[in-house]
Amino acid sequence: MFNRITASFAPDASPAQSSLVLSKRDAGQAEASVHCLLQFFRALAGSTCSGERERSVGGGAGGGGGTMKVMVAVKRVVDYAVKVRVKPDKSGVEMNNVKMSMNPFCEIALEEALRIRESGAASEVVAVSVGPPQSVETLRTALAMGADRAIHVPVDAGVPVYPLSVAKVLRALAEEEKPGLIILGKQAIDDDCNQTGQMVAGLLRWPQGTFASKVLLDKEKQVVTVEREVDGGLETLCLDLPAVITTDLRLNQPRYATLPNIMKAKSKTIKKVTPEELNVEIKSDLEIVQVTEPPKRKAGVILSSVDELLDKLKNEARVL
């Protein structure tokens, strides 16, 4: 991530008190990564559920008045049931005449936001998508599932959008919308980056709970408890609001949109906000050089005896 990094952290230190030397062209990514590191070391020191938390713009979101807004990021991806094909020139994946749908992890994030609203802990769910014009279809699906509003940040078709650019857009929208909670899928099934949620939290300087398998929101205390599966057991985090949460597969089972709601969603207005209006430049230092299919797996063989199996394990697989 960085060409050079030298850091020293104290569990209760602020970003200004921590020593960090970086060399990286993108300062935004550095800022996000630094804050994520600070949160990690504070969690190790036992300060995850207590202590003073830093706030950026929107720090008072969700507090007072008995109302809270939840913002959910959704992404349009190739449907999970479709077998993807690589283009003949190996420049990417074939996207023409391919069924597209909402990223399954985003569906889980949206479902959790809807459940929070239905419990009375939130008053509004806002769905956001950054992508080509066709992303509007994904937003209409979100509206049909129950989202109150939708915002589309258009990007020209064919322009790659990577996690840092999306995180900057979400930060800018959060500063305008002032949600008490931002929920995202932990990753998208097309690139499997698993970076956007962490970067959003770092840029906003909000606490984060990733890979959530259970979410409990206490509106009165303005905290959210996140249970996450880790190696060897479960980890529980207590986050002050506003916060960022990324969802795991076992968090919930997304609902199906009913036909009446699908018809209603077609007539709903979707707000359009350009990256320029948010003062965000969609760019990336990454370039896809080549996309190739995984090597084909050799066909299996039926062996007639244990001796034959041992012979193949020893002489062909060379594991004995």
mmCIF file of C-alpha atoms in Angstrom:
data_model
loop_
_atom_site.group_PDB
_atom_site.id
_atom_site.type_symbol
_atom_site.label_atom_id
_atom_site.label_comp_id
_atom_site.label_asym_id
_atom_site.label_seq_id
_atom_site.Cartn_x
_atom_site.Cartn_y
_atom_site.Cartn_z
ATOM 1 C CA MET A 1 0.000 0.000 0.000
ATOM 2 C CA PHE A 2 2.813 2.381 0.913
ATOM 3 C CA ASN A 3 6.307 2.710 -0.465
ATOM 4 C CA ARG A 4 7.632 3.453 3.030
ATOM 5 C CA ILE A 5 5.962 3.555 6.424
ATOM 6 C CA THR A 6 7.441 4.186 9.862
ATOM 7 C CA ALA A 7 4.955 4.516 12.682
ATOM 8 C CA SER A 8 4.686 4.648 16.463
ATOM 9 C CA PHE A 9 1.295 4.596 18.159
ATOM 10 C CA ALA A 10 -0.014 5.073 21.687
ATOM 11 C CA PRO A 11 -3.451 3.573 22.474
ATOM 12 C CA ASP A 12 -4.874 6.897 23.615
ATOM 13 C CA ALA A 13 -3.037 9.108 21.143
ATOM 14 C CA SER A 14 -4.765 11.354 18.652
ATOM 15 C CA PRO A 15 -3.741 11.367 14.978
ATOM 16 C CA ALA A 16 -1.789 14.581 15.618
ATOM 17 C CA GLN A 17 0.155 12.936 18.477
ATOM 18 C CA SER A 18 1.039 9.805 16.534
ATOM 19 C CA SER A 19 4.248 9.690 14.545
ATOM 20 C CA LEU A 20 3.840 8.571 10.956
ATOM 21 C CA VAL A 21 6.054 8.957 7.903
ATOM 22 C CA LEU A 22 4.475 8.087 4.570
ATOM 23 C CA SER A 23 5.294 8.369 0.925
ATOM 24 C CA LYS A 24 2.253 7.803 -1.300
ATOM 25 C CA ARG A 25 0.756 9.835 -4.107
ATOM 26 C CA ASP A 26 -2.791 9.630 -2.841
ATOM 27 C CA ALA A 27 -3.097 11.487 0.471
ATOM 28 C CA GLY A 28 -6.733 10.455 0.857
ATOM 29 C CA GLN A 29 -5.838 6.780 0.981
ATOM 30 C CA ALA A 30 -3.077 7.525 3.480
ATOM 31 C CA GLU A 31 -5.486 9.396 5.760
ATOM 32 C CA ALA A 32 -7.991 6.550 5.667
ATOM 33 C CA SER A 33 -5.345 3.930 6.377
ATOM 34 C CA VAL A 34 -3.791 5.890 9.249
ATOM 35 C CA HIS A 35 -7.090 6.217 11.067
ATOM 36 C CA CYS A 36 -7.902 2.544 10.555
ATOM 37 C CA LEU A 37 -4.532 1.682 12.143
ATOM 38 C CA LEU A 38 -5.278 3.972 15.088
ATOM 39 C CA GLN A 39 -8.633 2.290 15.646
ATOM 40 C CA PHE A 40 -6.970 -1.122 15.528
ATOM 41 C CA PHE A 41 -4.408 -0.277 18.203
ATOM 42 C CA ARG A 42 -7.041 1.346 20.401
ATOM 43 C CA ALA A 43 -9.152 -1.797 20.145
ATOM 44 C CA LEU A 44 -6.153 -3.855 21.270
ATOM 45 C CA ALA A 45 -5.785 -1.544 24.258
ATOM 46 C CA GLY A 46 -9.380 -2.246 25.299
ATOM 47 C CA SER A 47 -10.816 1.130 24.356
ATOM 48 C CA THR A 48 -13.252 -0.176 21.732
ATOM 49 C CA CYS A 49 -16.328 0.256 23.917
ATOM 50 C CA SER A 50 -15.274 3.245 25.955
ATOM 51 C CA GLY A 51 -13.323 6.445 25.813
ATOM 52 C CA GLU A 52 -13.608 9.618 23.841
ATOM 53 C CA ARG A 53 -14.123 9.203 20.092
ATOM 54 C CA GLU A 54 -13.109 11.611 17.414
ATOM 55 C CA ARG A 55 -15.726 13.212 15.222
ATOM 56 C CA SER A 56 -15.607 14.753 11.794
ATOM 57 C CA VAL A 57 -18.327 16.634 9.920
ATOM 58 C CA GLY A 58 -21.646 14.997 10.775
ATOM 59 C CA GLY A 59 -20.371 13.911 14.184
ATOM 60 C CA GLY A 60 -23.700 14.780 15.752
ATOM 61 C CA ALA A 61 -25.689 12.767 13.248
ATOM 62 C CA GLY A 62 -28.369 10.610 14.706
ATOM 63 C CA GLY A 63 -28.244 12.312 18.065
ATOM 64 C CA GLY A 64 -31.319 13.917 19.565
ATOM 65 C CA GLY A 65 -34.751 14.422 18.117
ATOM 66 C CA GLY A 66 -35.479 10.680 18.138
ATOM 67 C CA THR A 67 -34.679 10.307 14.428
ATOM 68 C CA MET A 68 -31.736 8.773 12.628
ATOM 69 C CA LYS A 69 -30.865 8.287 8.997
ATOM 70 C CA VAL A 70 -29.170 5.147 7.677
ATOM 71 C CA MET A 71 -27.196 5.331 4.431
ATOM 72 C CA VAL A 72 -26.615 2.123 2.468
ATOM 73 C CA ALA A 73 -24.215 1.714 -0.443
ATOM 74 C CA VAL A 74 -25.330 -0.708 -3.173
ATOM 75 C CA LYS A 75 -23.449 -1.911 -6.242
ATOM 76 C CA ARG A 76 -24.522 -3.327 -9.597
ATOM 77 C CA VAL A 77 -22.610 -6.526 -10.400
ATOM 78 C CA VAL A 78 -22.863 -9.574 -12.639
ATOM 79 C CA ASP A 79 -25.524 -11.857 -11.178
ATOM 80 C CA TYR A 80 -24.056 -14.466 -8.846
ATOM 81 C CA ALA A 81 -25.646 -17.308 -10.854
ATOM 82 C CA VAL A 82 -23.969 -16.253 -14.124
ATOM 83 C CA LYS A 83 -20.767 -17.960 -15.212
ATOM 84 C CA VAL A 84 -18.495 -15.091 -16.212
ATOM 85 C CA ARG A 85 -16.523 -15.201 -19.444
ATOM 86 C CA VAL A 86 -13.247 -13.474 -20.179
ATOM 87 C CA LYS A 87 -13.089 -11.282 -23.291
ATOM 88 C CA PRO A 88 -11.070 -12.698 -26.203
ATOM 89 C CA ASP A 89 -8.495 -9.904 -25.849
ATOM 90 C CA LYS A 90 -8.213 -10.640 -22.087
ATOM 91 C CA SER A 91 -8.897 -7.005 -21.240
ATOM 92 C CA GLY A 92 -11.679 -7.859 -18.806
ATOM 93 C CA VAL A 93 -14.891 -9.798 -18.270
ATOM 94 C CA GLU A 94 -17.599 -9.929 -20.940
ATOM 95 C CA MET A 95 -20.425 -7.628 -19.812
ATOM 96 C CA ASN A 96 -22.630 -7.463 -22.918
ATOM 97 C CA ASN A 97 -25.964 -9.301 -22.675
ATOM 98 C CA VAL A 98 -25.120 -10.503 -19.173
ATOM 99 C CA LYS A 99 -27.670 -10.545 -16.361
ATOM 100 C CA MET A 100 -26.852 -7.962 -13.699
ATOM 101 C CA SER A 101 -28.180 -7.658 -10.159
ATOM 102 C CA MET A 102 -27.481 -6.077 -6.793
ATOM 103 C CA ASN A 103 -24.367 -7.337 -5.048
ATOM 104 C CA PRO A 104 -25.542 -10.012 -2.532
ATOM 105 C CA PHE A 105 -23.593 -8.401 0.319
ATOM 106 C CA CYS A 106 -25.285 -5.082 -0.494
ATOM 107 C CA GLU A 107 -28.680 -6.799 -0.281
ATOM 108 C CA ILE A 108 -27.791 -7.921 3.237
ATOM 109 C CA ALA A 109 -26.688 -4.393 4.165
ATOM 110 C CA LEU A 110 -29.954 -2.960 2.841
ATOM 111 C CA GLU A 111 -32.024 -5.577 4.658
ATOM 112 C CA GLU A 112 -30.308 -4.729 7.949
ATOM 113 C CA ALA A 113 -30.961 -1.016 7.422
ATOM 114 C CA LEU A 114 -34.634 -1.734 6.740
ATOM 115 C CA ARG A 115 -34.903 -3.827 9.898
ATOM 116 C CA ILE A 116 -33.332 -1.027 11.937
ATOM 117 C CA ARG A 117 -35.905 1.403 10.540
ATOM 118 C CA GLU A 118 -38.764 -1.008 11.183
ATOM 119 C CA SER A 119 -37.630 -1.392 14.798
ATOM 120 C CA GLY A 120 -38.087 2.350 15.272
ATOM 121 C CA ALA A 121 -34.383 3.063 15.771
ATOM 122 C CA ALA A 122 -34.135 4.937 12.449
ATOM 123 C CA SER A 123 -36.515 7.105 10.478
ATOM 124 C CA GLU A 124 -35.103 6.889 6.944
ATOM 125 C CA VAL A 125 -33.038 4.585 4.738
ATOM 126 C CA VAL A 126 -31.126 6.175 1.861
ATOM 127 C CA ALA A 127 -29.636 3.941 -0.853
ATOM 128 C CA VAL A 128 -26.583 5.188 -2.748
ATOM 129 C CA SER A 129 -24.894 3.790 -5.841
ATOM 130 C CA VAL A 130 -21.783 4.955 -7.690
ATOM 131 C CA GLY A 131 -21.609 3.675 -11.236
ATOM 132 C CA PRO A 132 -22.848 3.812 -14.842
ATOM 133 C CA PRO A 133 -26.382 4.872 -15.828
ATOM 134 C CA GLN A 134 -27.577 1.272 -15.496
ATOM 135 C CA SER A 135 -26.964 1.520 -11.735
ATOM 136 C CA VAL A 136 -30.342 3.250 -11.558
ATOM 137 C CA GLU A 137 -31.911 -0.206 -11.997
ATOM 138 C CA THR A 138 -30.128 -1.380 -8.855
ATOM 139 C CA LEU A 139 -31.384 1.662 -6.972
ATOM 140 C CA ARG A 140 -34.945 0.931 -8.086
ATOM 141 C CA THR A 141 -34.520 -2.562 -6.667
ATOM 142 C CA ALA A 142 -33.446 -0.959 -3.390
ATOM 143 C CA LEU A 143 -36.537 1.264 -3.453
ATOM 144 C CA ALA A 144 -38.740 -1.748 -4.164
ATOM 145 C CA MET A 145 -37.243 -3.548 -1.176
ATOM 146 C CA GLY A 146 -38.163 -0.604 1.042
ATOM 147 C CA ALA A 147 -35.555 2.164 0.862
ATOM 148 C CA ASP A 148 -37.066 5.636 1.327
ATOM 149 C CA ARG A 149 -34.781 7.533 -1.055
ATOM 150 C CA ALA A 150 -32.078 6.798 -3.601
ATOM 151 C CA ILE A 151 -29.054 8.767 -4.784
ATOM 152 C CA HIS A 152 -27.131 7.977 -7.964
ATOM 153 C CA VAL A 153 -23.599 9.255 -8.517
ATOM 154 C CA PRO A 154 -23.106 8.663 -12.256
ATOM 155 C CA VAL A 155 -19.837 7.512 -13.760
ATOM 156 C CA ASP A 156 -19.315 6.973 -17.483
ATOM 157 C CA ALA A 157 -19.698 3.365 -18.594
ATOM 158 C CA GLY A 158 -16.324 1.720 -18.987
ATOM 159 C CA VAL A 159 -14.630 3.953 -16.413
ATOM 160 C CA PRO A 160 -13.295 1.733 -13.613
ATOM 161 C CA VAL A 161 -14.362 2.800 -10.133
ATOM 162 C CA TYR A 162 -12.148 1.557 -7.338
ATOM 163 C CA PRO A 163 -12.737 1.514 -3.549
ATOM 164 C CA LEU A 164 -10.950 4.761 -2.700
ATOM 165 C CA SER A 165 -13.005 6.776 -5.201
ATOM 166 C CA VAL A 166 -16.235 5.239 -3.885
ATOM 167 C CA ALA A 167 -15.139 5.945 -0.309
ATOM 168 C CA LYS A 168 -14.520 9.606 -1.136
ATOM 169 C CA VAL A 169 -17.966 9.874 -2.726
ATOM 170 C CA LEU A 170 -19.605 8.276 0.312
ATOM 171 C CA ARG A 171 -17.718 10.612 2.632
ATOM 172 C CA ALA A 172 -18.947 13.639 0.687
ATOM 173 C CA LEU A 173 -22.529 12.347 0.716
ATOM 174 C CA ALA A 174 -22.285 11.599 4.442
ATOM 175 C CA GLU A 175 -21.231 15.180 5.077
ATOM 176 C CA GLU A 176 -24.366 16.344 3.245
ATOM 177 C CA GLU A 177 -26.875 13.732 4.426
ATOM 178 C CA LYS A 178 -25.488 13.400 7.975
ATOM 179 C CA PRO A 179 -26.522 9.775 8.570
ATOM 180 C CA GLY A 180 -26.163 8.193 11.981
ATOM 181 C CA LEU A 181 -25.074 4.929 10.406
ATOM 182 C CA ILE A 182 -23.506 3.849 7.114
ATOM 183 C CA ILE A 183 -23.926 0.183 6.188
ATOM 184 C CA LEU A 184 -22.128 -1.542 3.312
ATOM 185 C CA GLY A 185 -21.597 -5.091 2.176
ATOM 186 C CA LYS A 186 -18.180 -6.288 3.279
ATOM 187 C CA GLN A 187 -17.181 -6.809 -0.363
ATOM 188 C CA ALA A 188 -18.524 -6.998 -3.905
ATOM 189 C CA ILE A 189 -18.553 -10.333 -5.707
ATOM 190 C CA ASP A 190 -16.977 -8.862 -8.846
ATOM 191 C CA ASP A 191 -13.648 -7.623 -7.468
ATOM 192 C CA ASP A 192 -13.742 -8.900 -3.843
ATOM 193 C CA CYS A 193 -11.751 -5.863 -2.707
ATOM 194 C CA ASN A 194 -13.158 -5.639 0.844
ATOM 195 C CA GLN A 195 -11.787 -2.103 1.254
ATOM 196 C CA THR A 196 -14.549 0.467 0.775
ATOM 197 C CA GLY A 197 -16.128 0.309 4.230
ATOM 198 C CA GLN A 198 -12.802 0.589 6.001
ATOM 199 C CA MET A 199 -11.774 3.544 3.845
ATOM 200 C CA VAL A 200 -15.078 5.348 4.457
ATOM 201 C CA ALA A 201 -14.597 4.967 8.214
ATOM 202 C CA GLY A 202 -11.036 6.217 7.965
ATOM 203 C CA LEU A 203 -11.908 9.259 5.859
ATOM 204 C CA LEU A 204 -14.826 10.204 8.123
ATOM 205 C CA ARG A 205 -12.937 9.253 11.298
ATOM 206 C CA TRP A 206 -15.889 7.204 12.456
ATOM 207 C CA PRO A 207 -15.654 3.926 14.383
ATOM 208 C CA GLN A 208 -16.167 0.821 12.277
ATOM 209 C CA GLY A 209 -17.432 -2.724 12.702
ATOM 210 C CA THR A 210 -16.538 -5.012 9.809
ATOM 211 C CA PHE A 211 -17.902 -8.462 8.840
ATOM 212 C CA ALA A 212 -20.922 -7.992 11.111
ATOM 213 C CA SER A 213 -22.884 -11.179 11.815
ATOM 214 C CA LYS A 214 -25.161 -9.456 14.351
ATOM 215 C CA VAL A 215 -26.087 -5.790 14.868
ATOM 216 C CA LEU A 216 -27.868 -4.309 17.901
ATOM 217 C CA LEU A 217 -28.625 -0.587 17.933
ATOM 218 C CA ASP A 218 -29.322 1.318 21.160
ATOM 219 C CA LYS A 219 -30.945 4.565 20.073
ATOM 220 C CA GLU A 220 -31.081 6.004 23.589
ATOM 221 C CA LYS A 221 -27.383 5.495 24.350
ATOM 222 C CA GLN A 222 -26.408 6.282 20.746
ATOM 223 C CA VAL A 223 -24.269 3.157 20.438
ATOM 224 C CA VAL A 224 -24.343 0.122 18.177
ATOM 225 C CA THR A 225 -23.093 -3.313 19.183
ATOM 226 C CA VAL A 226 -21.568 -5.402 16.411
ATOM 227 C CA GLU A 227 -20.868 -9.108 16.729
ATOM 228 C CA ARG A 228 -18.385 -10.481 14.220
ATOM 229 C CA GLU A 229 -17.008 -13.921 13.516
ATOM 230 C CA VAL A 230 -13.243 -14.208 13.882
ATOM 231 C CA ASP A 231 -10.813 -17.112 13.927
ATOM 232 C CA GLY A 232 -11.576 -19.110 17.028
ATOM 233 C CA GLY A 233 -14.838 -17.507 18.085
ATOM 234 C CA LEU A 234 -16.901 -14.313 18.167
ATOM 235 C CA GLU A 235 -15.779 -10.734 18.762
ATOM 236 C CA THR A 236 -18.136 -8.031 20.060
ATOM 237 C CA LEU A 237 -17.538 -4.335 19.363
ATOM 238 C CA CYS A 238 -19.409 -1.408 20.908
ATOM 239 C CA LEU A 239 -19.350 1.647 18.621
ATOM 240 C CA ASP A 240 -20.462 5.189 19.311
ATOM 241 C CA LEU A 241 -22.685 6.660 16.607
ATOM 242 C CA PRO A 242 -22.179 7.746 13.904
ATOM 243 C CA ALA A 243 -20.427 4.604 12.723
ATOM 244 C CA VAL A 244 -19.692 2.450 9.680
ATOM 245 C CA ILE A 245 -20.682 -1.227 9.486
ATOM 246 C CA THR A 246 -19.880 -3.814 6.817
ATOM 247 C CA THR A 247 -22.045 -6.929 6.636
ATOM 248 C CA ASP A 248 -21.237 -10.624 6.494
ATOM 249 C CA LEU A 249 -23.373 -13.285 4.812
ATOM 250 C CA ARG A 250 -24.795 -14.664 8.060
ATOM 251 C CA LEU A 251 -26.219 -11.347 9.265
ATOM 252 C CA ASN A 252 -29.694 -11.843 7.781
ATOM 253 C CA GLN A 253 -31.785 -13.164 4.896
ATOM 254 C CA PRO A 254 -32.749 -10.338 2.500
ATOM 255 C CA ARG A 255 -36.430 -9.967 1.671
ATOM 256 C CA TYR A 256 -37.923 -10.220 -1.798
ATOM 257 C CA ALA A 257 -39.418 -7.123 -3.374
ATOM 258 C CA THR A 258 -43.156 -7.521 -3.927
ATOM 259 C CA LEU A 259 -44.708 -6.813 -7.323
ATOM 260 C CA PRO A 260 -46.680 -3.754 -6.084
ATOM 261 C CA ASN A 261 -43.500 -2.268 -4.611
ATOM 262 C CA ILE A 262 -41.591 -2.971 -7.822
ATOM 263 C CA MET A 263 -44.231 -1.069 -9.790
ATOM 264 C CA LYS A 264 -44.187 1.834 -7.316
ATOM 265 C CA ALA A 265 -40.386 2.017 -7.462
ATOM 266 C CA LYS A 266 -40.498 2.620 -11.224
ATOM 267 C CA SER A 267 -42.185 5.981 -10.704
ATOM 268 C CA LYS A 268 -40.050 7.175 -7.784
ATOM 269 C CA THR A 269 -37.526 9.954 -8.311
ATOM 270 C CA ILE A 270 -33.855 9.096 -7.950
ATOM 271 C CA LYS A 271 -31.626 12.017 -7.034
ATOM 272 C CA LYS A 272 -28.611 12.488 -9.284
ATOM 273 C CA VAL A 273 -25.423 13.999 -7.860
ATOM 274 C CA THR A 274 -22.297 14.200 -10.015
ATOM 275 C CA PRO A 275 -18.794 13.612 -8.637
ATOM 276 C CA GLU A 276 -17.960 17.200 -9.595
ATOM 277 C CA GLU A 277 -20.758 18.497 -7.361
ATOM 278 C CA LEU A 278 -19.233 16.506 -4.516
ATOM 279 C CA ASN A 279 -15.722 17.774 -5.332
ATOM 280 C CA VAL A 280 -14.550 14.203 -5.912
ATOM 281 C CA GLU A 281 -12.347 13.133 -8.793
ATOM 282 C CA ILE A 282 -12.952 9.578 -10.001
ATOM 283 C CA LYS A 283 -9.494 8.263 -10.747
ATOM 284 C CA SER A 284 -7.219 5.370 -9.912
ATOM 285 C CA ASP A 285 -3.545 4.557 -9.856
ATOM 286 C CA LEU A 286 -4.415 0.982 -10.819
ATOM 287 C CA GLU A 287 -4.480 -0.504 -14.301
ATOM 288 C CA ILE A 288 -5.783 -3.949 -15.224
ATOM 289 C CA VAL A 289 -3.088 -5.468 -17.407
ATOM 290 C CA GLN A 290 -4.726 -8.792 -18.192
ATOM 291 C CA VAL A 291 -7.618 -10.988 -17.085
ATOM 292 C CA THR A 292 -7.297 -14.744 -17.512
ATOM 293 C CA GLU A 293 -9.479 -17.705 -16.630
ATOM 294 C CA PRO A 294 -8.224 -20.098 -13.957
ATOM 295 C CA PRO A 295 -6.501 -23.209 -15.324
ATOM 296 C CA LYS A 296 -8.827 -26.079 -16.046
ATOM 297 C CA ARG A 297 -8.855 -28.775 -13.427
ATOM 298 C CA LYS A 298 -7.689 -32.194 -14.530
ATOM 299 C CA ALA A 299 -10.326 -34.884 -14.604
ATOM 300 C CA GLY A 300 -10.300 -37.333 -11.724
ATOM 301 C CA VAL A 301 -9.653 -41.046 -12.072
ATOM 302 C CA ILE A 302 -11.187 -44.040 -10.334
ATOM 303 C CA LEU A 303 -8.589 -46.221 -8.638
ATOM 304 C CA SER A 304 -9.043 -49.921 -8.135
ATOM 305 C CA SER A 305 -6.902 -50.458 -5.052
ATOM 306 C CA VAL A 306 -5.153 -48.809 -2.124
ATOM 307 C CA ASP A 307 -1.781 -49.754 -3.599
ATOM 308 C CA GLU A 308 -2.597 -47.814 -6.766
ATOM 309 C CA LEU A 309 -3.654 -44.814 -4.665
ATOM 310 C CA LEU A 310 -0.417 -44.899 -2.686
ATOM 311 C CA ASP A 311 1.583 -45.164 -5.887
ATOM 312 C CA LYS A 312 -0.044 -42.051 -7.357
ATOM 313 C CA LEU A 313 0.329 -40.091 -4.120
ATOM 314 C CA LYS A 314 4.005 -40.978 -4.002
ATOM 315 C CA ASN A 315 5.067 -40.741 -7.644
ATOM 316 C CA GLU A 316 2.611 -38.238 -9.174
ATOM 317 C CA ALA A 317 1.401 -35.979 -6.371
ATOM 318 C CA ARG A 318 4.669 -36.451 -4.455
ATOM 319 C CA VAL A 319 2.992 -35.939 -1.096
ATOM 320 C CA LEU A 320 4.381 -39.107 0.483
#
